[in-house]
Amino acid sequence: MAENEWKPKIIAFVCNWCTYAGADLAGTSRLKYDVNVRVIKLPCTGRIDPLFIIKAFEQGADGVLVSGCHPGDCHYTSGNYHARRRWIVFSELLRFFGIPEDRVQFAWVSAAEGAKWATLVNEVVAKVRQLGPFTAYRELETTEVLS
Amino acid sequence: MARVGVFICHCGENIARTVDSAAVADAAKRMAGVVYAVDYKYMCSDPGQQMIKDAIAKHRLTGVVVAACSPRMHETTFRRASAEAGLNPYLCEMSNIREHCSWVHEDKQAATEKAIDLVRAMVEKVKKNEELQPIRVPVTRRALVIGGGIAGIQTALDIANGGHEVLLVEKTPSIGGHMAQLSETFPTLDCSQCILTPRMVEVGQHPRIKLYVYSEVESVDGFIGNFEVKIRQKATSVDPKLCNGCGACREACPQKKIPSDFEAGLGTRTAIYSPFPQAVPNKPVIDRENCLRFRVARKKGIPIEECTACGKCYEACPIEPRKAIDFSQTDQVVTEKVGAIVVATGFDLYPTDAYGEYGHGKHPDIISGLQFERLASASGPTSGEIRRPSDGTIPKSVVFIQCVGSRDNAKGIPYCSKICCMYTAKHTMLYKHKVHDGQAYVFYMDIRAGGKNYDEFVRRAIEEDGAVYLRGRVSRIFRRNGRLAVLGADTLSGRKVEIEADMVVLATAMQAQLHTDKLAQTLGISYDQFEFLSEAHPKLRPVETNTAGVLLAGACQAPKDIPEAVAQGSAAASKVLGIFSSDELEREPIIASVNENICSGCLACEAVCPYGAIEEKEIKDRDGNVVKVVANVNPGVCQGCGLCVATCRANCIDLAGFSDEQVYAEIKAL
Amino acid sequence: MIEELRHKARELLEKGQVELVIGYGAGSDPTRTMPVFIRRPEDCDHLVWNKYCYNNLTSYLTWPELKTAGKRAVVCKGCDAKAIVVLCKENRIEREEVVVIGMSCEGVGEPLFGKCEFCDVRTPKTCDIQIGATLPPLSKDNLFEDVRQLEAGNAAERWEFWRRQFSRCIKCYACRQACPLCYCTQCIVERNQPQWIATSSHPKGNFAWNVVRALHLAGRCIGCGECERVCPSNIPLMLANKKLAQVVKEQFGYESGYDIDEPLPMASFMPDDSDELFK
Amino acid sequence: MAEFKLNEAKLDELVNALKSEGYRVVAPVEEEGVFVFKEVVDPGEMRLDVLRTARSIKEWFFPRVEPTLRYKFDRGSVTCKGEMPQSPPKTVIIGCRPCDSASLPILDKLFDWDFRDEYWFKRREATTVVAVACDAPDSYCFCTSVGGSPDGTAGSDLLMRKTVGGCYLFESFTKKGWSIIETAKGTLEPAGQNEKVLVGEVPKRFDLNSVKPWLDNNFDHDYWKEISYKCLSCGACAFVCPTCHCFDIQDEADLQGGVRLKGWDSCCLPIFTRHGSGYNPRDTRDARYRQRVMHKFTYYVDKFGLTACVGCGRCCVSCPIDMNICTVVAGAAELAETST
């Protein structure tokens, strides 16, 4: 069945200090998680621009994961607080425009939470698998407007 | 045209077991812009690094991607290797195919595909990388310490002894702070002044410490290594160069009834005064509020020069020919350049007026802990004898109440003042040692005696010196035939208690020094709702603030006892010495920069920057007219978080190392 | 009211209190008006005021060529005047350099524009000279009704709704050009290194553009509705703007265009902002 | 001379007849509160009474975006594949106004100038244009000032004129037009000798002959600033215009390959003609708006002998600040009068 052939594509935008380190920890602890996630490292969740997520979908992502330090633990003291506001607003907008909530997951994963990272990735991939490929977005691809 | 070299590490079996490194190398060879790709058992080994260096030379690489372990592990290794081969280190990137791939996946084919993706992403990114040069900021190796209490003194001495100049600014006429007011100190009961005054003298005489007493910091500009501070020296009306501190002026002053802050209101002082005998510097100042001549001048509305009232001090001054007394002296504002600033403004005591039920102020024999210190102090108003302020009799029974203000949400102070448990225990001992037949009672909520020899100390107060500890709050205190009836509850026995006391001592809460918020704003550092100054990170950067080059010491940050204040003073000093270790600061070039052509100057970036690294910049035309205002990043201050970049709607601010172009390339590659 | 308006404007120019009055003039037909820039007192008779005064004239305040025009007066409805607050917060203008002539307004448009049914600034809050009687604010209780209605449907329905709407966008950028808060020297869609947003008006480019347009107005949009009014394809842009206004109000307790001292919600934070969204 | 007429009541039959003959029928249809030319699904949605659709019929020949080229990357090398519009379906546009029709021959010149634009002509060939004469023009109409008329025939294959008796007179001018009549024969009836047709009046607002010379000599006239200082610099006017034809070429690519797109552009947008250096020869609003007027009323005339404006009034209607090109040109004409 085609469902098996389709490999969900999840792009994860993570901060360098907490979540990236947390993912490293998952590795050093040899925890196993789903292979369909690709991590892009940034200094801080505060650096993550909503445009990244739009672009990720345009590039064929079926799901996006955004993760950084827990509130209060930001390496840059307030980066994730600002990011939190940004995501609260942005996720509501995406929801309003009809993008299923399960396609964009926001999380806090600290450098000590390797296990949380592993579970998180598995959950996100599972949810996206349930939704299937993000064909709705793919359909926007058409360049023919009228003919 | 990009010439990227890709180096795939097996990490022994660690990667190779689940990722087909050779296949990744082959795939890499087919990526646009890749001119060389190879896999090797241990890239981080010397031969591995040599392969990279050779390839850089042989294939004239413009970028290097090492697919191996986490960059947190070996990024520096490979960047150094690249640099040694003459490639800018920031043109070297790592793909994490171990922690993020081989170690967390089992299916070899899938893991290999993922590894290829991760390599492709980095290849695309590295093509957009730019050569970056470390940022160098010159450092003025000279420190400013604000506050002359024990924390400030310790900091100043450590920095000065470390070989650098220090400016120590104190707002009162003498350094010493609260510690100078204390009688003995817990848990050793050694005399506070005996251990403090030698340090004060050392400061006063230190060749590298410049003392600004009776002065306050007015403004601070600049950034780490390059601050410019304006210091206001209030007019002391005494020429410090001429005055020899003989004290004749004080003797002569007719204004003798002014309540003394140093004596916590239990003693008096003259209008021309120095706060206490061991003051450093030992030069008096004229308190212009209370000085007769100034009062008359104010009343008549004439300039002080024309006023002839009193002048007893002037006559008494033995200095010839020019007297040390100078009524016409005015405030001076001096500008100094410093490279680092340590804030040590200390604490204040919670005003007990808020506790009507405890009647502080209504009855002279209900006093604060600090007042008790003065009573117990050999240099105090009663030369160390415990006597009731009201009638000078010796109190036979004293009630000590802890947590007055502290841990009382109703009074708006949820936090614990930390030192009260200890000093109350100390008070009961001092009292017992001075009044052998006296009885001390202590009302407490909990006894918090964490610290070296602290709990032992409290136990001694109870077991050896017989202080009676009652767990509970006091509901009311009122006068009854010359004594004080203290009504309270003993929550352990569940009984109401009433104690006939001759004196009541309130362990009042510590709070931030008045106007700490103003100072914080001048310094551009943050503070909490109680106006205690905020550290950069509660665990890992307890001494730094968010503003690089501004550090904290002592109780201005949170309630602290003397050892802690001193320890933090030394910590702050060591940070300063670190900053001063070379005449240039070198910093990672991962910083933001503004495209001034398209910046519209809304300054949202300035609002969000956690470090105050962004300020307005005026763009002027040739005639000097301001054409527009844009944001400007101070490379010396920027820490490279990139918050401003994602905040900017027009994306006209970008972050080196994580630029829009680079992230975009990564997203496209995945 | 017109006479009062003209009189005040004339006075400002005569007394040299302003160099320029930006107001409404007669349009090409009785149901329209056209912005006019008036520099001479005698021209003040060109000013008009009626229910066809749609435009939000504060858009002109941020024009570089007018920055040098010295002190300016601008004729504002209550909704328009809210933009002044944001423009000041964002350093576009100095409050002192602009004289706001606030018109008491019973609503514009025929039939009445949607925004006017929930107007709580029929008498402008931000204004230096008030023209016309003070009018009581209207209830905003049902302000977000249309938002709720759309949200009643499921994600697929909403997606379909917006896909249909955005596919009709022709990328003429009238929405952006008319918006008083779209003042960027270079709009993000005009960035091509990298090209975050496809400039072509195909569904993909249109979706990205409309997401970003709405997002960049989050916590800023003052609800003057110009974007929607000027859209030649009649796309319900205000629906998205209102959604974000609702989020910002409910989550951060902030309403744009009222308090000049409050920090901008998207450039500030509270440690206790909701954490629900986050795993 | 009309030989046939169609009873209003039979419009649906007409549409069905055309459809069954394999025509794709395009006509004014309501979409989200605006009228645009769309393929007619249910004959009932066709609205011949609509005077002015939001956008012109231009987009049925010159879509707002179309791919012209696709390419693939293979390491260093690129392989390209030109993309010609696959021959478009046989189409009939019913219910455009004579002004819209008139725009087609004007643009034919442009698209067959230095090279023949197949994207345009393939669609032109496949499309039959059936205009409806205007019985009730409005104050925005100024076709008569630019050489058109409410029942002009330029560019139409067939013109429908409304009669007092609630019928449409059919008059064809081309083979394409005639084959429509052939197809629709069943629904038509012979026209009477002297049918009373309803045709509206459009007053002439200016004289082209006096406008052009003035424009030619007044590139730097203050007039341009006076009329355009408040232009918001949006592209609405150009995008709704039947004759505005400026387009932009954009590449959209990823690592595998990409597509080169041709899309509408507007001389009023701030970045129009901005150079790579950042320099923009038309950096000011008046320079850009002047370009719009000059292009239509003199440059195009010089190059192709035609005025690139058909007086449909769409730009005036959609302008956010009510700038009115008719008034603008009329103003220029006045200046021309006074200056001589």
Short mmCIF file of N, CA, C and O in Angstrom, two decimals, chain B residues 12 20 66 88 100 111 130 138 171 202 210 241 256 278 306 315-316 318 321 343 405 443 489 506 546 554 570 619 640:
data_model
loop_
_atom_site.label_atom_id
_atom_site.label_comp_id
_atom_site.label_asym_id
_atom_site.label_seq_id
_atom_site.Cartn_x
_atom_site.Cartn_y
_atom_site.Cartn_z
N GLY B 12 34.86 4.88 14.33
CA GLY B 12 35.04 3.44 14.56
C GLY B 12 33.80 2.74 14.03
O GLY B 12 33.45 2.88 12.86
N ASP B 20 25.92 3.79 6.40
CA ASP B 20 26.88 3.37 5.39
C ASP B 20 27.69 4.58 4.96
O ASP B 20 27.35 5.28 4.01
N VAL B 66 32.10 18.39 7.85
CA VAL B 66 32.51 17.16 8.51
C VAL B 66 31.26 16.50 9.07
O VAL B 66 30.58 17.07 9.93
N ASN B 88 39.17 29.97 6.55
CA ASN B 88 38.51 30.63 7.67
C ASN B 88 37.68 29.61 8.45
O ASN B 88 36.86 28.88 7.88
N HIS B 100 22.64 12.32 16.45
CA HIS B 100 21.32 12.56 15.87
C HIS B 100 20.94 11.52 14.82
O HIS B 100 19.90 11.63 14.20
N ALA B 111 18.71 5.16 8.07
CA ALA B 111 19.69 6.00 8.76
C ALA B 111 20.65 6.62 7.75
O ALA B 111 21.01 7.79 7.84
N GLU B 130 30.03 32.77 5.35
CA GLU B 130 30.97 33.83 5.02
C GLU B 130 32.14 33.77 5.98
O GLU B 130 32.00 33.29 7.10
N PRO B 138 38.40 46.93 22.67
CA PRO B 138 39.42 47.41 23.60
C PRO B 138 38.86 47.48 25.02
O PRO B 138 37.66 47.69 25.20
N LYS B 171 27.77 56.49 48.87
CA LYS B 171 26.93 57.69 48.93
C LYS B 171 27.00 58.37 50.30
O LYS B 171 26.76 59.57 50.42
N GLU B 202 42.66 49.68 54.77
CA GLU B 202 43.39 49.19 53.60
C GLU B 202 42.85 49.87 52.33
O GLU B 202 43.61 50.37 51.51
N LYS B 210 40.64 54.51 44.22
CA LYS B 210 40.27 55.93 44.29
C LYS B 210 38.89 55.98 44.94
O LYS B 210 37.93 55.37 44.43
N LYS B 241 41.55 67.88 51.24
CA LYS B 241 43.02 68.01 51.16
C LYS B 241 43.56 68.72 52.40
O LYS B 241 44.63 68.42 52.90
N LYS B 256 23.64 69.71 68.33
CA LYS B 256 24.11 68.41 68.80
C LYS B 256 23.00 67.36 68.84
O LYS B 256 23.23 66.21 69.17
N GLN B 278 35.63 55.57 63.48
CA GLN B 278 36.63 54.93 62.62
C GLN B 278 36.34 55.19 61.14
O GLN B 278 36.82 54.47 60.27
N GLU B 306 27.28 85.26 51.76
CA GLU B 306 26.94 86.50 52.48
C GLU B 306 26.43 86.23 53.88
O GLU B 306 26.19 87.14 54.66
N GLU B 315 35.51 78.80 62.95
CA GLU B 315 36.43 79.38 63.95
C GLU B 315 37.27 78.27 64.58
O GLU B 315 38.47 78.40 64.77
N ALA B 316 36.63 77.15 64.90
CA ALA B 316 37.34 76.09 65.63
C ALA B 316 38.41 75.41 64.79
O ALA B 316 39.37 74.84 65.32
N PRO B 318 41.56 74.43 63.19
CA PRO B 318 42.93 74.87 63.49
C PRO B 318 43.77 75.07 62.23
O PRO B 318 44.86 75.61 62.31
N PRO B 321 46.92 78.74 56.70
CA PRO B 321 46.11 79.96 56.80
C PRO B 321 44.67 79.73 56.28
O PRO B 321 43.72 80.29 56.78
N VAL B 343 28.16 46.30 41.02
CA VAL B 343 27.15 46.95 41.83
C VAL B 343 27.08 46.25 43.19
O VAL B 343 26.89 45.03 43.25
N GLY B 405 7.97 41.22 58.68
CA GLY B 405 8.01 41.63 57.27
C GLY B 405 8.32 40.44 56.38
O GLY B 405 7.57 40.13 55.46
N PHE B 443 10.09 34.59 69.34
CA PHE B 443 8.98 34.08 68.54
C PHE B 443 9.47 33.85 67.12
O PHE B 443 10.00 34.78 66.50
N ALA B 489 1.10 33.30 70.28
CA ALA B 489 0.64 31.91 70.32
C ALA B 489 1.84 30.99 70.23
O ALA B 489 2.80 31.29 69.52
N LEU B 506 12.53 43.64 67.15
CA LEU B 506 11.91 43.14 65.92
C LEU B 506 12.97 42.81 64.89
O LEU B 506 13.76 43.68 64.51
N ASN B 546 22.60 40.90 32.83
CA ASN B 546 22.38 40.78 31.38
C ASN B 546 23.25 41.74 30.60
O ASN B 546 23.43 41.58 29.40
N GLY B 554 26.88 41.08 46.76
CA GLY B 554 26.23 41.37 48.03
C GLY B 554 24.72 41.43 47.98
O GLY B 554 24.08 40.91 47.06
N SER B 570 34.27 38.70 46.02
CA SER B 570 35.47 38.13 45.41
C SER B 570 35.15 37.52 44.06
O SER B 570 35.91 37.67 43.11
N ILE B 619 21.31 58.43 10.61
CA ILE B 619 22.01 58.50 9.33
C ILE B 619 21.94 59.95 8.85
O ILE B 619 20.84 60.52 8.74
N GLY B 640 24.45 37.28 20.17
CA GLY B 640 24.16 36.40 19.03
C GLY B 640 22.98 35.48 19.20
O GLY B 640 22.97 34.38 18.65
#
